[in-house]
Short mmCIF file of C-alpha atoms in Angstrom, two decimals:
data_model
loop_
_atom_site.label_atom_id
_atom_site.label_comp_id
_atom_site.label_asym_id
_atom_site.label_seq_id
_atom_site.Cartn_x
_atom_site.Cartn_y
_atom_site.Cartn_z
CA UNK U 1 -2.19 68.06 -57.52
CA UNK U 2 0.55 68.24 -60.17
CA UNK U 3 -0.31 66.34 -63.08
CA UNK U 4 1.95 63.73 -63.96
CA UNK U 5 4.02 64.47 -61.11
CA UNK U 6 3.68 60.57 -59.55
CA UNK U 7 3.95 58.65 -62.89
CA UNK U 8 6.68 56.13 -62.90
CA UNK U 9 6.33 55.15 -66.59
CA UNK U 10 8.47 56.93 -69.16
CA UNK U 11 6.94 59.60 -70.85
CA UNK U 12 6.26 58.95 -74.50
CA UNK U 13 8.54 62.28 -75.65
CA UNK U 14 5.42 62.85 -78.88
CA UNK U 15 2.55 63.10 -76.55
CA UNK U 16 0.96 66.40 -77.13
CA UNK U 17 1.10 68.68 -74.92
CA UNK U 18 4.30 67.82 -74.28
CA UNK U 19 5.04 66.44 -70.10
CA UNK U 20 6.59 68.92 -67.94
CA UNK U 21 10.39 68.61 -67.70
CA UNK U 22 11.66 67.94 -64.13
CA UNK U 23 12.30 71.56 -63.69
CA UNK U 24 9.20 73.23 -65.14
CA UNK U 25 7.38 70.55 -62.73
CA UNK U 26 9.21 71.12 -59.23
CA UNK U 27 7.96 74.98 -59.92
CA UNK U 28 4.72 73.34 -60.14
CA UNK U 29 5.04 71.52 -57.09
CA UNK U 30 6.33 74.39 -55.35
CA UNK U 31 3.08 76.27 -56.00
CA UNK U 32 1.00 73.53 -55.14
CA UNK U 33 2.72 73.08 -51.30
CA UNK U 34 1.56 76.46 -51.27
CA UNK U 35 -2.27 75.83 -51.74
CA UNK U 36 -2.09 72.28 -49.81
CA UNK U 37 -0.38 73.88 -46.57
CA UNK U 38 -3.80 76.50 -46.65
CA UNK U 39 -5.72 73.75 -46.47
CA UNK U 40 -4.27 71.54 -43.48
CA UNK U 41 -4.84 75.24 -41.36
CA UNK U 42 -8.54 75.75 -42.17
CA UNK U 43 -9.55 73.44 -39.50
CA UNK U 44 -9.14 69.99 -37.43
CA UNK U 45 -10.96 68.12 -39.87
CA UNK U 46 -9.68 69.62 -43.05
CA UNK U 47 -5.94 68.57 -41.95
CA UNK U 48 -6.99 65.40 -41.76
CA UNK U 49 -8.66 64.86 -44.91
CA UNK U 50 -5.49 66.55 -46.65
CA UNK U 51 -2.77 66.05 -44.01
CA UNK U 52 -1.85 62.81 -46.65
CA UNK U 53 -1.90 64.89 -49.69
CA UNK U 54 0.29 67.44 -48.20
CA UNK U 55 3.39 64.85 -47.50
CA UNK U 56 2.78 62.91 -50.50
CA UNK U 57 5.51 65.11 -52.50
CA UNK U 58 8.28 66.65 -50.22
CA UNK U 59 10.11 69.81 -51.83
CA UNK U 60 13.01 70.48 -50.05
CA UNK U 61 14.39 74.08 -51.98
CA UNK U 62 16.83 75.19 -48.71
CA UNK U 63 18.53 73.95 -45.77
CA UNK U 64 16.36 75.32 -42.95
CA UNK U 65 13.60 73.70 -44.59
CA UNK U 66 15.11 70.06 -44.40
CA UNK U 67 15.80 71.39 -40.75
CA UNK U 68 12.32 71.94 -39.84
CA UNK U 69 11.18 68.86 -41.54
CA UNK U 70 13.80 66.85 -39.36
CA UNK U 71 12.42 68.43 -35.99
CA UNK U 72 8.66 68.17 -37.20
CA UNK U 73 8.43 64.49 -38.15
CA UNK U 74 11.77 62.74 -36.88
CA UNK U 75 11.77 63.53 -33.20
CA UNK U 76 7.92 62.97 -31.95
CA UNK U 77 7.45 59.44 -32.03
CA UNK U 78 4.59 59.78 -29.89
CA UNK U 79 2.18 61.90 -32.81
CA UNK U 80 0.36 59.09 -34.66
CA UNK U 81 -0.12 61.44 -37.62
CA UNK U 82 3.33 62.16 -37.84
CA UNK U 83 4.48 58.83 -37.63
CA UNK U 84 1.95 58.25 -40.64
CA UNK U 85 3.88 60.65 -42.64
CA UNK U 86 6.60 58.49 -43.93
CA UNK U 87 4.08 56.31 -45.10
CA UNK U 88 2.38 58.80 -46.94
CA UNK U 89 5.74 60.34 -49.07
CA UNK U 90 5.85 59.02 -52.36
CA UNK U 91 7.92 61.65 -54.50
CA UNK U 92 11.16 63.42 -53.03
CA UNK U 93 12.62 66.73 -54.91
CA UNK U 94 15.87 67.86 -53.95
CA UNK U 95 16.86 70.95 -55.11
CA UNK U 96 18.97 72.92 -52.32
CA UNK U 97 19.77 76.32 -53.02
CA UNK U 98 22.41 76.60 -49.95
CA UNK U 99 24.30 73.78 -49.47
CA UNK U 100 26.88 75.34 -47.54
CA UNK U 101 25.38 76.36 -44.97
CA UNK U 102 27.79 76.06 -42.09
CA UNK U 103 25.56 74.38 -39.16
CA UNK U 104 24.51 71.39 -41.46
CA UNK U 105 26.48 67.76 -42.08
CA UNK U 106 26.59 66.55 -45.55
CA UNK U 107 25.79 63.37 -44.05
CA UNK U 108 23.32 63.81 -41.75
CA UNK U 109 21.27 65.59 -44.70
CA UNK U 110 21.80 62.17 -46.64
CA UNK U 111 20.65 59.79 -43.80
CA UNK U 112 17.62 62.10 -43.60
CA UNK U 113 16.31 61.72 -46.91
CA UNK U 114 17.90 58.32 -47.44
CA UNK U 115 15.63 56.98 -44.55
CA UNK U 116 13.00 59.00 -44.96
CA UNK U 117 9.77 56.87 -46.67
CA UNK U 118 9.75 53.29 -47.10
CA UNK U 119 7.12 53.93 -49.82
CA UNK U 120 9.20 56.84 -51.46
CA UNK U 121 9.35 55.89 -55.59
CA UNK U 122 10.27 59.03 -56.86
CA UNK U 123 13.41 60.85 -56.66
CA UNK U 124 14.58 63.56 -58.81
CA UNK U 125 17.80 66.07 -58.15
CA UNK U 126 17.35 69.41 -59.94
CA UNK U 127 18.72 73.22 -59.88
CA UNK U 128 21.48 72.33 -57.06
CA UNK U 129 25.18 72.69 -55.94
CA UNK U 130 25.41 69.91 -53.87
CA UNK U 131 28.54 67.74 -53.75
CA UNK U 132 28.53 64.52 -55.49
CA UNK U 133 29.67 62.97 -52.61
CA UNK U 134 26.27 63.83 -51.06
CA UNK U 135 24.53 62.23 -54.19
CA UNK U 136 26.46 58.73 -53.32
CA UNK U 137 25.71 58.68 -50.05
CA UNK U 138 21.77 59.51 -50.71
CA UNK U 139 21.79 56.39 -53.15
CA UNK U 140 23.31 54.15 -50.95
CA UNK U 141 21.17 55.26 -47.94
CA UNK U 142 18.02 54.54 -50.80
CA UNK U 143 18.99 51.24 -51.68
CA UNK U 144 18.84 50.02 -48.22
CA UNK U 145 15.61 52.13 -47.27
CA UNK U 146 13.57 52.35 -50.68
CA UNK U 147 13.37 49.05 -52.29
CA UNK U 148 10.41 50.32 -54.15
CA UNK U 149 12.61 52.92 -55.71
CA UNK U 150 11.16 53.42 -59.24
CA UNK U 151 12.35 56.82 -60.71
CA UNK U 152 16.03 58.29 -59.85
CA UNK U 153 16.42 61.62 -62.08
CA UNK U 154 19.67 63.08 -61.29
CA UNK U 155 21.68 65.95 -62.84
CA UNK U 156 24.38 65.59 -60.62
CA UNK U 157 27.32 64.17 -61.76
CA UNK U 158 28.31 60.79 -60.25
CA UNK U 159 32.61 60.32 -59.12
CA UNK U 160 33.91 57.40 -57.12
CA UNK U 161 37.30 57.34 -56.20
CA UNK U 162 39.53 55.60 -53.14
CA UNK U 163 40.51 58.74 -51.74
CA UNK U 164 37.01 60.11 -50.84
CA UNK U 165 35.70 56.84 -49.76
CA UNK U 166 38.26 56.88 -47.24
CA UNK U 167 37.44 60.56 -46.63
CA UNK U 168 33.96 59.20 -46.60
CA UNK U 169 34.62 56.52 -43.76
CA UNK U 170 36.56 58.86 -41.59
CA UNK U 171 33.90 61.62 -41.17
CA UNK U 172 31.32 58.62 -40.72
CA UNK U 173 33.44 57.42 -37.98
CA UNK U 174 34.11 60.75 -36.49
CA UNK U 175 30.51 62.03 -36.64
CA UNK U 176 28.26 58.58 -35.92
CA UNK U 177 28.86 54.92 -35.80
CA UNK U 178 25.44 53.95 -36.54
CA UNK U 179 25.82 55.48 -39.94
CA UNK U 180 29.12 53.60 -40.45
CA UNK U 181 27.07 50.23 -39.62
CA UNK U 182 24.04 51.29 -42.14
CA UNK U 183 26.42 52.57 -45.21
CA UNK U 184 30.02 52.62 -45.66
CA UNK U 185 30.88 52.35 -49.41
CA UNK U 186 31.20 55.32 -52.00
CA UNK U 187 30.70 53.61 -54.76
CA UNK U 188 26.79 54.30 -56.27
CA UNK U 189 27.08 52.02 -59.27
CA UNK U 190 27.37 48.96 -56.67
CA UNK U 191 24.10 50.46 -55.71
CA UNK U 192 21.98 50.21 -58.41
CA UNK U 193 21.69 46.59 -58.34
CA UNK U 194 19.15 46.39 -55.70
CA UNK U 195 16.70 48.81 -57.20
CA UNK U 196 15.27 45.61 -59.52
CA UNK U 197 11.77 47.99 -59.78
CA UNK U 198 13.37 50.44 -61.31
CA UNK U 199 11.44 52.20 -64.23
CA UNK U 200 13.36 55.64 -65.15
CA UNK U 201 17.31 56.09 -64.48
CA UNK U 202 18.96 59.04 -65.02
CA UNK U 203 22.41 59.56 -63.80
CA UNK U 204 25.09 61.41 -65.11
CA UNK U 205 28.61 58.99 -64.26
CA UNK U 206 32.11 60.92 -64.37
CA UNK U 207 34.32 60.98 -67.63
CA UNK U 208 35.98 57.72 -67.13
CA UNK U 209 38.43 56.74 -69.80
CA UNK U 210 37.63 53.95 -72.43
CA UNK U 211 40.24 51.34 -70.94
CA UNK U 212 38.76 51.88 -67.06
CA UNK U 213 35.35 51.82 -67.70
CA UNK U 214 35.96 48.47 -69.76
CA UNK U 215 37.55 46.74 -66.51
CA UNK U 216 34.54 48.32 -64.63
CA UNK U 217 32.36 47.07 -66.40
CA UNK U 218 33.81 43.22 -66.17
CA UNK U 219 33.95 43.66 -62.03
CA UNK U 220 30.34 44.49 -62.07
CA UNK U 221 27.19 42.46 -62.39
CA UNK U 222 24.49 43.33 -64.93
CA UNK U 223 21.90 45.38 -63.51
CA UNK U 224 18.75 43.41 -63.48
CA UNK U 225 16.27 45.48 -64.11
CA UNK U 226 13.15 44.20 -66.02
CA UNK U 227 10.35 47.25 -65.54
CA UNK U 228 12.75 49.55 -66.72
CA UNK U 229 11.65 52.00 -69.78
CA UNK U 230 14.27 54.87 -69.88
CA UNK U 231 17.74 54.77 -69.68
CA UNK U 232 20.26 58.17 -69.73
CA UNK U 233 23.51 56.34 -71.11
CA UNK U 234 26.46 58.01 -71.45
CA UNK U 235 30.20 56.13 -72.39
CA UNK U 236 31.37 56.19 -69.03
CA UNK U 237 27.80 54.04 -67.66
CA UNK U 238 29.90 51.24 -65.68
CA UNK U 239 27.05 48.82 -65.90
CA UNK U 240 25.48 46.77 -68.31
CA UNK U 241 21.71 45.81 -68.21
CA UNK U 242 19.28 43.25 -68.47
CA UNK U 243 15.97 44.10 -69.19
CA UNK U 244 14.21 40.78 -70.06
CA UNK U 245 10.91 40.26 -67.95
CA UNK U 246 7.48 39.02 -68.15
CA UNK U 247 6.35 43.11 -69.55
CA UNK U 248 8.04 42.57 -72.82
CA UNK U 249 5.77 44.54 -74.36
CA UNK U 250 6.97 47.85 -72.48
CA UNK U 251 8.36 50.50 -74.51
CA UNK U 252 11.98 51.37 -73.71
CA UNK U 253 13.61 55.04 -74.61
CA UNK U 254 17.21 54.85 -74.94
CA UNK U 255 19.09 58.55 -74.53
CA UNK U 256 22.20 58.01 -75.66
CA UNK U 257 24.76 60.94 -74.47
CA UNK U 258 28.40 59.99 -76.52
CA UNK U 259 29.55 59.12 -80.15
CA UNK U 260 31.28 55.97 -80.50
CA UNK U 261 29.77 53.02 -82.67
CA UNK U 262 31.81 50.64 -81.38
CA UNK U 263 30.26 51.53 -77.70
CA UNK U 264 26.60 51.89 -78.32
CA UNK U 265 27.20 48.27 -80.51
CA UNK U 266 29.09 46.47 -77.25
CA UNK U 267 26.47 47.79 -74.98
CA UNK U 268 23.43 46.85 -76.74
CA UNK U 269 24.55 43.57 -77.28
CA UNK U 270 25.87 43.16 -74.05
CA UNK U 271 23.07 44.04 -72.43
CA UNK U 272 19.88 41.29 -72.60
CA UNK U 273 16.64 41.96 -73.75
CA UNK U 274 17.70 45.65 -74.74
CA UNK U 275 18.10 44.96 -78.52
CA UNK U 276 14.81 43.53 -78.57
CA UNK U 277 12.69 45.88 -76.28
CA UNK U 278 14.20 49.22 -77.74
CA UNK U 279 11.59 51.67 -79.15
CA UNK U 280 12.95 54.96 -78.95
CA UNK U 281 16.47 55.97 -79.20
CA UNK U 282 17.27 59.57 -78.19
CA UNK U 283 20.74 60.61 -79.76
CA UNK U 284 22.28 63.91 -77.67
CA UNK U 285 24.88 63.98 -80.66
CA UNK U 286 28.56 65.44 -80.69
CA UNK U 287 29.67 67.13 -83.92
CA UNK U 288 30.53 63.51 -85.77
CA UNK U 289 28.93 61.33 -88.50
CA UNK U 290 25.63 60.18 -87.56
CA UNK U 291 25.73 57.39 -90.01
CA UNK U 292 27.69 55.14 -87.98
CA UNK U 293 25.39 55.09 -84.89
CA UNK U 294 22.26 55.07 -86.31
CA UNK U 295 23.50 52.01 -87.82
CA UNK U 296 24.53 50.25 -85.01
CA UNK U 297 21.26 50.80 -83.90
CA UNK U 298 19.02 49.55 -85.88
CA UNK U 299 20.75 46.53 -86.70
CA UNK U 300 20.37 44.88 -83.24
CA UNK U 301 17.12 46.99 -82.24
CA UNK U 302 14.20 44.86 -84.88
CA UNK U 303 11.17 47.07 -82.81
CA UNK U 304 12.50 50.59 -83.36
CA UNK U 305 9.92 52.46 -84.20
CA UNK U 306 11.39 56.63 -83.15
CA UNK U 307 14.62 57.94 -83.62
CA UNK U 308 14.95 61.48 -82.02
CA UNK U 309 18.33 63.44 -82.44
CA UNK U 310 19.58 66.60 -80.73
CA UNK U 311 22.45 68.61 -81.54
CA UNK U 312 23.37 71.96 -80.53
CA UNK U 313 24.49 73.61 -83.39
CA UNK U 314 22.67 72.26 -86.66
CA UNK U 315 24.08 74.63 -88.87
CA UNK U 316 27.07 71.75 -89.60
CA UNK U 317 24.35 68.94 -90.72
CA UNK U 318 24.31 70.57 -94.23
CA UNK U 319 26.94 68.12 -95.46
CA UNK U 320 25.02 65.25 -93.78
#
């Protein structure tokens, strides 16, 4: 077992040691697939006291693996164990190494993991070249499949745009109708709304100018999201959030990834329960004057108790 790697809460970011980070974990997990597969050979018995543990965290690292993992466990309805083993995945790691590999669909790869476990809660998306439009069609596949969805950790950066949903649509129609029936939309943020257990969301949206995000954000309902404890934001995040619930007590970390007052201010306030809840705020800082954020923040956020900023040059704070 890796520790840690099934924890849904947000890690508190001065616990000492320090948590793993996402990539410095999957390693782990790699390693540990390593040890668990020994064990499910030793003997009948032995795989099936660990047979569970083994599918409990699914590392996919390259294409032929997904491959085999699609013949093994999608096609033999008639193996009780294997049917058993979507029941059993709890964490999925995607981090494909060769995702151009000629004989696979973008799609099909989606729909696979999309529809994999109806218990899956953790998903995090590390070290990889896939496209984005593979990372929009995974979410949407998710929010149909995974309603206990708690963790989505993504590098990847998120685009939307009308000409690759109709891209999108085409190839669905030209490759499998069922598909077209399950999910036809390209647009992930439309998404988010039905993953109300949500805990830990990290997603990286596309530079969207200031005037287009605003409009986005007016189209689109407020996430409601009360379990929620850490939130990547950047200035182009096209939803706002509410995050009252029963839990008030949870701590909630805030990352913060852009520089404008004026932003952080609107988004705080426009977002219920966030003011109130916020405990940590995590600043990744551009070269500008602090003061001006840190006051925004703490003027709507009465329980802040950390502040934690990151820059990556510090040699210019000297006038600060």
């Amino acid at each position: 077992m890796v520790p840690s790697a099934l924890d849904k809460d947000a890690p508190d970011p001065f616990d000492y040691p320090p948590m793993l980070s996402q990539e410095q974990m999957q390693d782990e997990i790699r390693r540990s697939l390593r040890t668990k597969r020994s064990l499910v050979r030793v003997c009948k018995l032995w795989h099936e006291l660990s047979i569970a543990y083994l599918y409990e965290i699914i590392y996919i690292g390259l294409m032929k693996t997904m491959c085999r993992l699609d013949d093994a466990l999608m096609y033999d309805k008639d193996t009780p164990t294997k049917a058993l083993v979507k029941q059993w995945t709890k964490r999925l790691d995607i981090a494909i190494r060769d995702p151009r590999t000629d004989d696979i669909r973008l799609f099909q790869v989606a729909r696979f993991f999309g529809t994999f476990a109806p218990n899956l809660e953790i998903v995090v998306m590390r070290k990889s070249d896939m496209q984005n439009l593979f990372c929009r069609k995974l979410m949407g596949m998710l929010s149909i499949s995974a309603p206990n969805l708690a963790v989505f950790d993504s590098t990847h950066e998120m685009h939307d745009g009308p000409e690759a949903h109709e891209h999108t649509v085409q190839e669905m129609r030209d490759s499998d109708d069922d598909w077209e029936r399950m999910y036809d939309t390209n647009f992930w943020h439309m998404d988010l709304g039905k993953f109300e257990k949500m805990q830990r969301l990290h997603i990286i949206p596309h530079s969207i100018p200031s005037t287009t995000i605003q409009i986005v954000r007016r189209m689109q309902p407020t996430l409601h999201m009360p379990q929620l404890q850490y939130l990547y934001l950047n200035d182009s995040f096209p939803n706002y959030v509410d995050v009252r619930g029963d839990e008030l007590n949870l701590p909630f970390h805030l990352s913060y990834c852009g520089g404008d007052p004026r932003y952080i201010a609107e988004y705080i306030d426009k977002s219920p329960g966030l003011g109130a809840r916020l405990t940590t705020f995590e600043w990744l800082a551009p070269w500008i004057e602090f003061q001006p954020i840190f006051d925004a923040v703490s003027e709507r956020c009465p329980n802040l108790q950390n502040v934690i900023l990151k820059v990556a040059i510090w040699d210019f704070l000297e006038a600060e």
